[in-house]
PDB file of C-alpha atoms in Angstrom:
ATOM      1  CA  UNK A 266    -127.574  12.078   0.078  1.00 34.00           C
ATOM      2  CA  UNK A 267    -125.281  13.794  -2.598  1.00 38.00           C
ATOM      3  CA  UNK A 268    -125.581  17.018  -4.382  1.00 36.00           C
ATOM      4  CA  UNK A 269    -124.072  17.070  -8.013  1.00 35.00           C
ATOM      5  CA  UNK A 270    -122.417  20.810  -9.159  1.00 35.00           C
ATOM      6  CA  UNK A 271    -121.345  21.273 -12.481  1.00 34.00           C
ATOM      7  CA  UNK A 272    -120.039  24.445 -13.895  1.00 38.00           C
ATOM      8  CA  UNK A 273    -119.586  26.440 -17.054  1.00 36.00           C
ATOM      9  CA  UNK A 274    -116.282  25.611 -18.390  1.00 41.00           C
ATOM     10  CA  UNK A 275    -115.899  27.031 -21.791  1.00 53.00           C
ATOM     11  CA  UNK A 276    -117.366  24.532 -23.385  1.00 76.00           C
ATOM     12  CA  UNK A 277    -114.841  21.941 -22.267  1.00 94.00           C
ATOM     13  CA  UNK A 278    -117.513  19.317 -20.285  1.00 95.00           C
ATOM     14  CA  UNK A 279    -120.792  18.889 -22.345  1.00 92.00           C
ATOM     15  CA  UNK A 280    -123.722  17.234 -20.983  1.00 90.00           C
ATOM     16  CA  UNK A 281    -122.417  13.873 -21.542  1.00 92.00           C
ATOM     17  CA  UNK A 282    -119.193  14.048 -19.112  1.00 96.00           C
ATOM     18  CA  UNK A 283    -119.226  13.682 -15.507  1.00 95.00           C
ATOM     19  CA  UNK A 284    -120.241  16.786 -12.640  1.00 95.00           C
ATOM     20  CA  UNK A 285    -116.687  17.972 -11.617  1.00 96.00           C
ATOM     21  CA  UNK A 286    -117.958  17.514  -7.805  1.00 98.00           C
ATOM     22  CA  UNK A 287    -119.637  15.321  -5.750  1.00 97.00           C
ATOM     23  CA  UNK A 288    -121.273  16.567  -2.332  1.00 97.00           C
ATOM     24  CA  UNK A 289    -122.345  14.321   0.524  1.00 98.00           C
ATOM     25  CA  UNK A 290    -124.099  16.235   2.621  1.00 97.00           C
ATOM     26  CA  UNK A 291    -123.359  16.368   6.795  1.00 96.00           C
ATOM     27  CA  UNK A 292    -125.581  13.491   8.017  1.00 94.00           C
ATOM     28  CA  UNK A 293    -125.690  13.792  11.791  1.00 94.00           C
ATOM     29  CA  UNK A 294    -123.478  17.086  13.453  1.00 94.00           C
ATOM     30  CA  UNK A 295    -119.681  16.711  12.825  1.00 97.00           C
ATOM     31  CA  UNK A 296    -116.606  18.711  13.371  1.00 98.00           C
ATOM     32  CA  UNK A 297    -115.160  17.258  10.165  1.00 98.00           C
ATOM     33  CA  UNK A 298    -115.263  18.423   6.429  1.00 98.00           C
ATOM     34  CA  UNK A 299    -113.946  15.512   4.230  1.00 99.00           C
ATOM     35  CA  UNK A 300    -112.502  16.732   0.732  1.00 99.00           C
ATOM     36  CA  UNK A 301    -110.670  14.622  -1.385  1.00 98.00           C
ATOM     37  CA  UNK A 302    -109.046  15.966  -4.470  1.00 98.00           C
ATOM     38  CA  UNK A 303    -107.792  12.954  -6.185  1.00 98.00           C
ATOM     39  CA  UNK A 304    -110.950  10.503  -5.963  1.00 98.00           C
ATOM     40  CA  UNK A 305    -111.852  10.579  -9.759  1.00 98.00           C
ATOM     41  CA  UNK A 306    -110.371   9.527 -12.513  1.00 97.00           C
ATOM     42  CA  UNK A 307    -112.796  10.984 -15.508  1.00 98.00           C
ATOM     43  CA  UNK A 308    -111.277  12.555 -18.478  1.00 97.00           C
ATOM     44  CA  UNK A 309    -113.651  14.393 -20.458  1.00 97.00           C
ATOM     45  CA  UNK A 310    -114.710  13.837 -23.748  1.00 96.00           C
ATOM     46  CA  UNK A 311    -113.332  16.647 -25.650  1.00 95.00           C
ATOM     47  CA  UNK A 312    -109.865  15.822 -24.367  1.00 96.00           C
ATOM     48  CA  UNK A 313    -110.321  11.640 -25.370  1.00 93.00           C
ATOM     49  CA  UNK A 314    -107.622   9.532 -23.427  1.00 95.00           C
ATOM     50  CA  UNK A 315    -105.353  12.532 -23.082  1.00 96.00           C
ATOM     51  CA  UNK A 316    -103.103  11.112 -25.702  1.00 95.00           C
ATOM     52  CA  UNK A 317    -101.811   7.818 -23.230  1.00 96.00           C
ATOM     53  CA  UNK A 318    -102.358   4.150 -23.007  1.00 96.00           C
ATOM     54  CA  UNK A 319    -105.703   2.723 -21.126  1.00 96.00           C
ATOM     55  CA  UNK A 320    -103.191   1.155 -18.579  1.00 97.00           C
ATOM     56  CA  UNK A 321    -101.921   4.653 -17.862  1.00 97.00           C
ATOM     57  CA  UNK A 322    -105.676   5.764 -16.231  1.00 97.00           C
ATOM     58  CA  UNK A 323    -105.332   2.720 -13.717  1.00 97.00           C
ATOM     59  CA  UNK A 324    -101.965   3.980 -12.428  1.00 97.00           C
ATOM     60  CA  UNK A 325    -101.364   6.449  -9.176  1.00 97.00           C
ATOM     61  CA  UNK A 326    -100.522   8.984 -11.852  1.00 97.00           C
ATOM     62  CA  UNK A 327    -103.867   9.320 -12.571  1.00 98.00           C
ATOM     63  CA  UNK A 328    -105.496   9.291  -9.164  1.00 98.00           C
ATOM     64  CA  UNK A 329    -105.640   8.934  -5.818  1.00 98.00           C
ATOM     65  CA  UNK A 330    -105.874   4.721  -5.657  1.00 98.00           C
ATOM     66  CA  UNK A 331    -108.111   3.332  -3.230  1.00 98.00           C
ATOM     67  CA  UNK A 332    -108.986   7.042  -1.287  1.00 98.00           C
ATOM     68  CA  UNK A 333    -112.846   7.212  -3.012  1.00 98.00           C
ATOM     69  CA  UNK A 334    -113.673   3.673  -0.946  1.00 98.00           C
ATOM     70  CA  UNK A 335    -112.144   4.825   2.521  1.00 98.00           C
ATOM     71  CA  UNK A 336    -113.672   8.340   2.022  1.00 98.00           C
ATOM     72  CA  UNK A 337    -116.887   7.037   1.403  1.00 98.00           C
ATOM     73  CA  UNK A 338    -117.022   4.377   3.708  1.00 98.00           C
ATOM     74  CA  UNK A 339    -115.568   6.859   6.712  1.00 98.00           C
ATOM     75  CA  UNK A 340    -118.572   9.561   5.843  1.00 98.00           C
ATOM     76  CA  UNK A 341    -121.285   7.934   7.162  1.00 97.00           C
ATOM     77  CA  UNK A 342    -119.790   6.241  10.384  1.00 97.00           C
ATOM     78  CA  UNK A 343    -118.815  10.161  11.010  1.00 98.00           C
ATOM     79  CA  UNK A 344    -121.706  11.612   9.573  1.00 98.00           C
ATOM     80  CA  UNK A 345    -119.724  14.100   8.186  1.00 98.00           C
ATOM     81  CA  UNK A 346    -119.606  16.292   4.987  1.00 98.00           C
ATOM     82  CA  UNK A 347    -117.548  14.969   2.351  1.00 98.00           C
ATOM     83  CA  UNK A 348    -116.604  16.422  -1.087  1.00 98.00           C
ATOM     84  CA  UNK A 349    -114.836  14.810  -3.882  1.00 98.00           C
ATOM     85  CA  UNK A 350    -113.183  16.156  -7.353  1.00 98.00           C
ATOM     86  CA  UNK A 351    -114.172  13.667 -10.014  1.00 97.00           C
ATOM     87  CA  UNK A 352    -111.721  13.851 -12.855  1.00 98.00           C
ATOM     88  CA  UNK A 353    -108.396  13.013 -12.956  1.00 98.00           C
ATOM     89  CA  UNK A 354    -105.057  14.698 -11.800  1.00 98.00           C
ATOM     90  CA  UNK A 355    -104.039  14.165 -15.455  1.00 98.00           C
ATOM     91  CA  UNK A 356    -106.646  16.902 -16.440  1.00 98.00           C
ATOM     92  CA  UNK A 357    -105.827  18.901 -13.791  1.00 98.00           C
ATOM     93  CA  UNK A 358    -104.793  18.590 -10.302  1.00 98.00           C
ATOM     94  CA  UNK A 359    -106.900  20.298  -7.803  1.00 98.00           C
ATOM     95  CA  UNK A 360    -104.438  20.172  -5.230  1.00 98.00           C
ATOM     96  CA  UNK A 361    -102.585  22.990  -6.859  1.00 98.00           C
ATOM     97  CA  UNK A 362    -103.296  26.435  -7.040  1.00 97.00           C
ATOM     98  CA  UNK A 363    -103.989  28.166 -10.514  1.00 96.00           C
ATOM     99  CA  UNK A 364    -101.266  28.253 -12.930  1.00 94.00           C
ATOM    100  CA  UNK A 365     -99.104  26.247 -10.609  1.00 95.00           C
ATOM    101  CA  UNK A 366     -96.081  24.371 -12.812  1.00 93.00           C
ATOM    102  CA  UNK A 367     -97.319  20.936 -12.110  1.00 95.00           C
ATOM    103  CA  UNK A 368    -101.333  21.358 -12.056  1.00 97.00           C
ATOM    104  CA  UNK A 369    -101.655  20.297 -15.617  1.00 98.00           C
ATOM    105  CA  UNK A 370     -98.226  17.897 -15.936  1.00 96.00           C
ATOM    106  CA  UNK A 371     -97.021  17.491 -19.427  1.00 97.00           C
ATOM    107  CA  UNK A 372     -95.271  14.059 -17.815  1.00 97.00           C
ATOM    108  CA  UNK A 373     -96.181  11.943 -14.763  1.00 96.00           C
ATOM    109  CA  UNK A 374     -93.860   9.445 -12.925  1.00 95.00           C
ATOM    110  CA  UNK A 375     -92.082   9.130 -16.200  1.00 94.00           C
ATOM    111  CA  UNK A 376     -94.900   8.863 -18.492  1.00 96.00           C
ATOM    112  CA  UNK A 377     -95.211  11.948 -20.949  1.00 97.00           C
ATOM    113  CA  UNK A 378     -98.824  13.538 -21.719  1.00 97.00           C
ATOM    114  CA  UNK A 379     -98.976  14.322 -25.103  1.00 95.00           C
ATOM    115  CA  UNK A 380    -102.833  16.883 -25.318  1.00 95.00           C
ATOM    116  CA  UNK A 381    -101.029  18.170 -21.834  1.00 96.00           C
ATOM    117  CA  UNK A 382     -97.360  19.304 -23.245  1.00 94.00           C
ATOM    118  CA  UNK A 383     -99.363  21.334 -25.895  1.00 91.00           C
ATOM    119  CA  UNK A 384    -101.616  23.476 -23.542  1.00 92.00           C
ATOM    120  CA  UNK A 385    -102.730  26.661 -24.565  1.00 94.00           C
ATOM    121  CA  UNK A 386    -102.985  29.389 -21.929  1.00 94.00           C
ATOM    122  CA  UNK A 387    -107.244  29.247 -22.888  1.00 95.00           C
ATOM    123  CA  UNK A 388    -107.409  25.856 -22.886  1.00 95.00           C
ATOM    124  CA  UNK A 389    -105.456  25.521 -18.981  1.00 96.00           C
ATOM    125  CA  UNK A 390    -108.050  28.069 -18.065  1.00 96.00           C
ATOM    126  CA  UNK A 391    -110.952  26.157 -19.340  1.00 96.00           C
ATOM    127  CA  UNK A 392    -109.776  23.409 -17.282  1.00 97.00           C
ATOM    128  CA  UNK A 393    -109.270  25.837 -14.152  1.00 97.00           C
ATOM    129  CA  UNK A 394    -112.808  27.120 -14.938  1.00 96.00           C
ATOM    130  CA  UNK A 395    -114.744  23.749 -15.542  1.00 97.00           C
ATOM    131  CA  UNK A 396    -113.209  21.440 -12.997  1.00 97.00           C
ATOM    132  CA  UNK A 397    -110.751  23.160 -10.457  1.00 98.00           C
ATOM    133  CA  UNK A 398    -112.840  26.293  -9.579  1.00 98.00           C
ATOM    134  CA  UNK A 399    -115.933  24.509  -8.963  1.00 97.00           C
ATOM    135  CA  UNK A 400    -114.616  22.095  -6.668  1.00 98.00           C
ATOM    136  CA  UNK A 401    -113.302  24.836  -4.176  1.00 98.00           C
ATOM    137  CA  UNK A 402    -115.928  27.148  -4.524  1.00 98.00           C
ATOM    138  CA  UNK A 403    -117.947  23.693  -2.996  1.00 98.00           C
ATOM    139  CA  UNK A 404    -115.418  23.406  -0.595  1.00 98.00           C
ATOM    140  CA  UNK A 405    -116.212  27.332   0.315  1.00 98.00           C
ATOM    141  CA  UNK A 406    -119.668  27.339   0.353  1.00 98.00           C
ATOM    142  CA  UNK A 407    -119.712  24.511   2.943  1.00 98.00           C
ATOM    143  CA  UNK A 408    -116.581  26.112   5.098  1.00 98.00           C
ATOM    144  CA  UNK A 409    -118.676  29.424   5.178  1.00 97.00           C
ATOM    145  CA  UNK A 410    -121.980  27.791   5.894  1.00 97.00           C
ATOM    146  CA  UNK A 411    -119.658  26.305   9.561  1.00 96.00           C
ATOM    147  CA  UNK A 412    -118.344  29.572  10.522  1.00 94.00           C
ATOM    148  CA  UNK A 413    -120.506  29.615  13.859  1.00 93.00           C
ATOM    149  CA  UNK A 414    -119.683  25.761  14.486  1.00 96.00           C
ATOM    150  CA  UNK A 415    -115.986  24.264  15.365  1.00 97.00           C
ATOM    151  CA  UNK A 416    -114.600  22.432  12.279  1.00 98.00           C
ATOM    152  CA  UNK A 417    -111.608  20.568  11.154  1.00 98.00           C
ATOM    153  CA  UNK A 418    -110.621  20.009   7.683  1.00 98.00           C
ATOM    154  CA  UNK A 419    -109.452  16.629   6.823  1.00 99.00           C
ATOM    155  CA  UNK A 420    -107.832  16.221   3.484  1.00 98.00           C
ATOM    156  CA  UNK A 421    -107.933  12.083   2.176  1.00 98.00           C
ATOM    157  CA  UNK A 422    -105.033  10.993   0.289  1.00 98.00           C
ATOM    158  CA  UNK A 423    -103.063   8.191  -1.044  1.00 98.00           C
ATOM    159  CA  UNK A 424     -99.473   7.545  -1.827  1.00 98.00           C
ATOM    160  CA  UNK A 425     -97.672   4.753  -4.385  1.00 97.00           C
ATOM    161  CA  UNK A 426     -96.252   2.227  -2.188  1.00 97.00           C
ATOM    162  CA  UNK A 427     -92.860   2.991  -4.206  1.00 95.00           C
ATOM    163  CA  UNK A 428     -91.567   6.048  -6.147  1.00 92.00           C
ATOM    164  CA  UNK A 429     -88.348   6.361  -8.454  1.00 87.00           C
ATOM    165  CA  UNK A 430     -87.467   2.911  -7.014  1.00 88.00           C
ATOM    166  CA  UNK A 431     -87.567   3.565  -3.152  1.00 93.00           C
ATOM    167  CA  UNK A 432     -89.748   1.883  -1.338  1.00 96.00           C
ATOM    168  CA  UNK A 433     -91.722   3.557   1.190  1.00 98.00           C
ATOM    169  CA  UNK A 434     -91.728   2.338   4.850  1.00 97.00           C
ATOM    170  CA  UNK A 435     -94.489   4.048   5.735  1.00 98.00           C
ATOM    171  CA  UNK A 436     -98.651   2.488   6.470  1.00 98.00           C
ATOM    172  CA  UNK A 437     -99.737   6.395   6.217  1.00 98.00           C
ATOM    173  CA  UNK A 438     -98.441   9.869   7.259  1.00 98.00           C
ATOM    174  CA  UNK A 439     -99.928  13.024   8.216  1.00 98.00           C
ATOM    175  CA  UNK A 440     -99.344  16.184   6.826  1.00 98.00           C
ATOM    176  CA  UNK A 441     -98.802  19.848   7.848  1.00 98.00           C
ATOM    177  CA  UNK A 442     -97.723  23.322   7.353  1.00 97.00           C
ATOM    178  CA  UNK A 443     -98.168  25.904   9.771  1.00 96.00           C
ATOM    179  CA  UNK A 444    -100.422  23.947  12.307  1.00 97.00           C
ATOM    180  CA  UNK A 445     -99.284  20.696  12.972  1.00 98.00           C
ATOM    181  CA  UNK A 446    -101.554  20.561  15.950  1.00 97.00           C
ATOM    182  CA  UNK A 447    -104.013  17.409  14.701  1.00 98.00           C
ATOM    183  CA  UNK A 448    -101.433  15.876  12.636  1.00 98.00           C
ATOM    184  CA  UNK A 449     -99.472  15.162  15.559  1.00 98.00           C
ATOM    185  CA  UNK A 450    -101.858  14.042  17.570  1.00 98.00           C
ATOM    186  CA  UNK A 451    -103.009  11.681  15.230  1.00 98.00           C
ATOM    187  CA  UNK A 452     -99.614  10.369  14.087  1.00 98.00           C
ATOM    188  CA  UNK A 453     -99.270   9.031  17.992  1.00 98.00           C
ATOM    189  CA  UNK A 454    -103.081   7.504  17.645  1.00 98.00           C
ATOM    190  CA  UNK A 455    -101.618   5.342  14.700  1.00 98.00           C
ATOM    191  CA  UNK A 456     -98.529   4.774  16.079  1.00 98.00           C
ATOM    192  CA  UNK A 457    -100.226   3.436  19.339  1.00 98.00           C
ATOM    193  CA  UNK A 458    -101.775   1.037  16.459  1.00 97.00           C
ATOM    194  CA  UNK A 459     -98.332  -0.533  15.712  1.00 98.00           C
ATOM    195  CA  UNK A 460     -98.247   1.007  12.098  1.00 98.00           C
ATOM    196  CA  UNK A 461     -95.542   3.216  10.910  1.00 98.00           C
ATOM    197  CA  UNK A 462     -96.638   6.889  10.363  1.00 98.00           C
ATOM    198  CA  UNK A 463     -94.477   9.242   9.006  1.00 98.00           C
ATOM    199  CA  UNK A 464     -94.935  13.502   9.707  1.00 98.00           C
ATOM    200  CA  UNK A 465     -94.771  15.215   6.404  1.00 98.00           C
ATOM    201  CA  UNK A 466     -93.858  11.813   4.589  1.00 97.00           C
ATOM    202  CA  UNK A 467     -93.725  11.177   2.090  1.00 97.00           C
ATOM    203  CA  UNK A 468     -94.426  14.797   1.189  1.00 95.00           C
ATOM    204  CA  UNK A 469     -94.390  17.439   3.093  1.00 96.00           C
ATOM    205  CA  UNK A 470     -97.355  19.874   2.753  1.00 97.00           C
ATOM    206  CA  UNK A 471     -96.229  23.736   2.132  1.00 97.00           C
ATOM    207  CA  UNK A 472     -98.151  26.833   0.724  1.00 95.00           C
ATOM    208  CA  UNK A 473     -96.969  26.280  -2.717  1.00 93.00           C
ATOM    209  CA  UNK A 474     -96.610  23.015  -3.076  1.00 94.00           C
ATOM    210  CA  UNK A 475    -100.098  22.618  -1.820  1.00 97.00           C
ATOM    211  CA  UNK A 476    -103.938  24.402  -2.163  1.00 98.00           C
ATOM    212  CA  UNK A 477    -106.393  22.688  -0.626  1.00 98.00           C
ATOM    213  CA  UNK A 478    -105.075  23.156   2.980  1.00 98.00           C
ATOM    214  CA  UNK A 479    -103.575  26.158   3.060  1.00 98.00           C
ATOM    215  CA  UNK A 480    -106.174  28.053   0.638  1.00 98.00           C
ATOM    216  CA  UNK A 481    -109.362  26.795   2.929  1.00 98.00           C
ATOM    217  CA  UNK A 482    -108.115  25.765   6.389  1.00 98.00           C
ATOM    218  CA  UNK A 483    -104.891  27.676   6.954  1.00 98.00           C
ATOM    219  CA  UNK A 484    -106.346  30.911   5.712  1.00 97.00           C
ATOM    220  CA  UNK A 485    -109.755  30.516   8.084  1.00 97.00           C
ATOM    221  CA  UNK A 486    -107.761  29.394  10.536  1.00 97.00           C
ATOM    222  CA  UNK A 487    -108.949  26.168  11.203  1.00 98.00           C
ATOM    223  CA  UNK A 488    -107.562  22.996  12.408  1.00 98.00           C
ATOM    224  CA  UNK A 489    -106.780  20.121  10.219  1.00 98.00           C
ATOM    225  CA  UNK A 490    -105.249  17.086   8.680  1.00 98.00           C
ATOM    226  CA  UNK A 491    -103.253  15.792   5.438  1.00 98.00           C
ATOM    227  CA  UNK A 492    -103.588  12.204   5.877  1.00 98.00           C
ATOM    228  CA  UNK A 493    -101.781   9.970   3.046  1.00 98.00           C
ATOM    229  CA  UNK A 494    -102.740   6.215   3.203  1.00 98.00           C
ATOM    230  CA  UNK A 495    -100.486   3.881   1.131  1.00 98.00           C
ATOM    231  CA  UNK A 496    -102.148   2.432  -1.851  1.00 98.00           C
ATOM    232  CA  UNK A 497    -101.921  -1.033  -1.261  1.00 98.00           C
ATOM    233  CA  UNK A 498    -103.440  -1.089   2.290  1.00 98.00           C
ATOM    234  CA  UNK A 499    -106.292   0.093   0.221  1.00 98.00           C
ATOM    235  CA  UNK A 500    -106.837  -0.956  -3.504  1.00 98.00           C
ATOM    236  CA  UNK A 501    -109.555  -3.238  -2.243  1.00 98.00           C
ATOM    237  CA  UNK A 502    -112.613  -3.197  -0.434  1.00 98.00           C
ATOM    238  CA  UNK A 503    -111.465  -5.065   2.762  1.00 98.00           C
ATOM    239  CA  UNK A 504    -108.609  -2.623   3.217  1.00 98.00           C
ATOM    240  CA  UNK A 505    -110.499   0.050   2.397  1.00 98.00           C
ATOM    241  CA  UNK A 506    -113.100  -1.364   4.996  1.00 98.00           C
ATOM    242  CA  UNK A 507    -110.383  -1.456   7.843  1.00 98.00           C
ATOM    243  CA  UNK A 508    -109.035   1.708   7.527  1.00 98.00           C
ATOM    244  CA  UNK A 509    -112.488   4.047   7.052  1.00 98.00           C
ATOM    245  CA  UNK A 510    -112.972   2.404  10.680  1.00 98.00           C
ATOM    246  CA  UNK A 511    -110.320   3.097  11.734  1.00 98.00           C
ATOM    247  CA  UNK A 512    -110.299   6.443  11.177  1.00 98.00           C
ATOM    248  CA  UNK A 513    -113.826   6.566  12.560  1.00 98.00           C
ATOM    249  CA  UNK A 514    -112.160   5.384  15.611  1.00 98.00           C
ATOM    250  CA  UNK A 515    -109.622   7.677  16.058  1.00 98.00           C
ATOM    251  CA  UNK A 516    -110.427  11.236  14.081  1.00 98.00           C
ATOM    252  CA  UNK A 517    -112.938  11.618  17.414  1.00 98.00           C
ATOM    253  CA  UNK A 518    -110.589  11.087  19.494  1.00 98.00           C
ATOM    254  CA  UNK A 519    -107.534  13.325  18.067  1.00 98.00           C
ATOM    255  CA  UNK A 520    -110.633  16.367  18.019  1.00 98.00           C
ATOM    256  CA  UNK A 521    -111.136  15.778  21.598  1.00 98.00           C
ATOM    257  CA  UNK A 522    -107.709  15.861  22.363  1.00 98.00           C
ATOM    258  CA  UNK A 523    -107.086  18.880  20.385  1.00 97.00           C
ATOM    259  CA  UNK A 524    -110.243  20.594  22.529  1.00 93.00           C
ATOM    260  CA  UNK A 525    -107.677  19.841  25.781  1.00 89.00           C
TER     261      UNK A 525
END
């Protein structure tokens, strides 16, 4: 079952564009809340094609490739909540925190963003207001709604396979700040899987570079998890098949190793 939220966002999203969040309710009792903050791709209408080629909207730049399939596929083996942001990280990225330089990027990977590099400090708020907002205020509401039940936040990601001409060794890594608790764990359940798993690779997850973590799990306290998947292990179904099971397999166990 999912519950569509859209807000008021200064008129930016009419009735025509997409709900800025999808909910999937909890479908059996889970210690995991599933957000992903890269899933979608929409650009609403008002803004067109944000002034770049088609190709441009099937790129990593644009979203997280791959990561809607796995998220969605992994929810109901768990039975867990999972929430997803619908448009795309070229409208704004909701991994950032309000006003941060790169939430609204004026260039991506090398490719410039023409409606972005002329923002307007009303029309960045609109965007905060219609898209960014609402998606954590979902994230919130079902945080607050757990306070009495023991809950890990897993954040689903994916990373280009390549970036700035370096390839990337790595099948996935796991990412942290000032708990590394579950990520470690689970970096040695993968590894025990013969991939290669990198710790904070290929980013590393801090309180300014990042939102979604530290802003809902850090500051409850709560145990959690950055994973980053690469994108071609996952930009099709079978792929995405393989590793939504295989994270069913293993999140369990990492949460009953954390409980020891």
């Amino acid at each position: 079952m999912s519950l569509h939220i859209l807000s008021e966002g200064e008129g930016l999203l009419t009735g025509h564009d997409p709900h800025p969040v999808v909910r999937f309710v909890e479908d059996a009792p889970s210690p995991f809340v599933l957000v992903s903050d890269h899933a979608g791709r929409a650009i609403p209408a008002a803004l067109g094609r944000l002034g770049i080629p088609e190709a441009e909207h099937e790129r990593h730049i644009a979203y997280d490739i791959g990561i809607q399939g796995v998220g969605r596929r992994l929810r109901p083996v768990l039975g867990a909540a999972l929430i997803e942001q619908c448009y795309s990280r070229l409208v704004i990225d909701c991994n950032r925190s309000p006003g941060h330089p790169t939430s609204i990027p004026p260039v991506s990977d090398g490719t410039p963003i023409p409606v972005n590099a002329v923002l307007s400090d009303e029309a960045r708020r609109a965007r905060e207001n219609a898209i960014l907002h609402p998606y954590h205020a979902v994230i919130s509401a079902e945080l607050d709604a757990r306070k009495a039940r023991p809950t890990a936040l897993i954040a689903l990601h994916s990373f280009t396979p390549s970036m700035q001409g370096v390839e990337r060794p790595w099948h996935a890594g796991v990412l942290f700040n000032r708990d590394a608790r579950l990520s470690h764990i689970m970096a040695g359940l993968l590894r025990d899987e013969g991939l290669c798993v990198g710790e904070n690779e290929p980013y590393v997850l801090t309180e300014t570079s990042d939102y979604t973590v530290p802003f809902h799990a850090e500051a409850r306290g709560l145990p959690y998890m950055e994973i980053e998947i690469r994108q071609d292990l996952i930009a099709d179904e079978t792929g995405q098949v393989e590793w939504a099971e295989r994270l069913a397999r293993l999140l369990p166990k990492a949460w009953e190793a954390l409980a020891l």
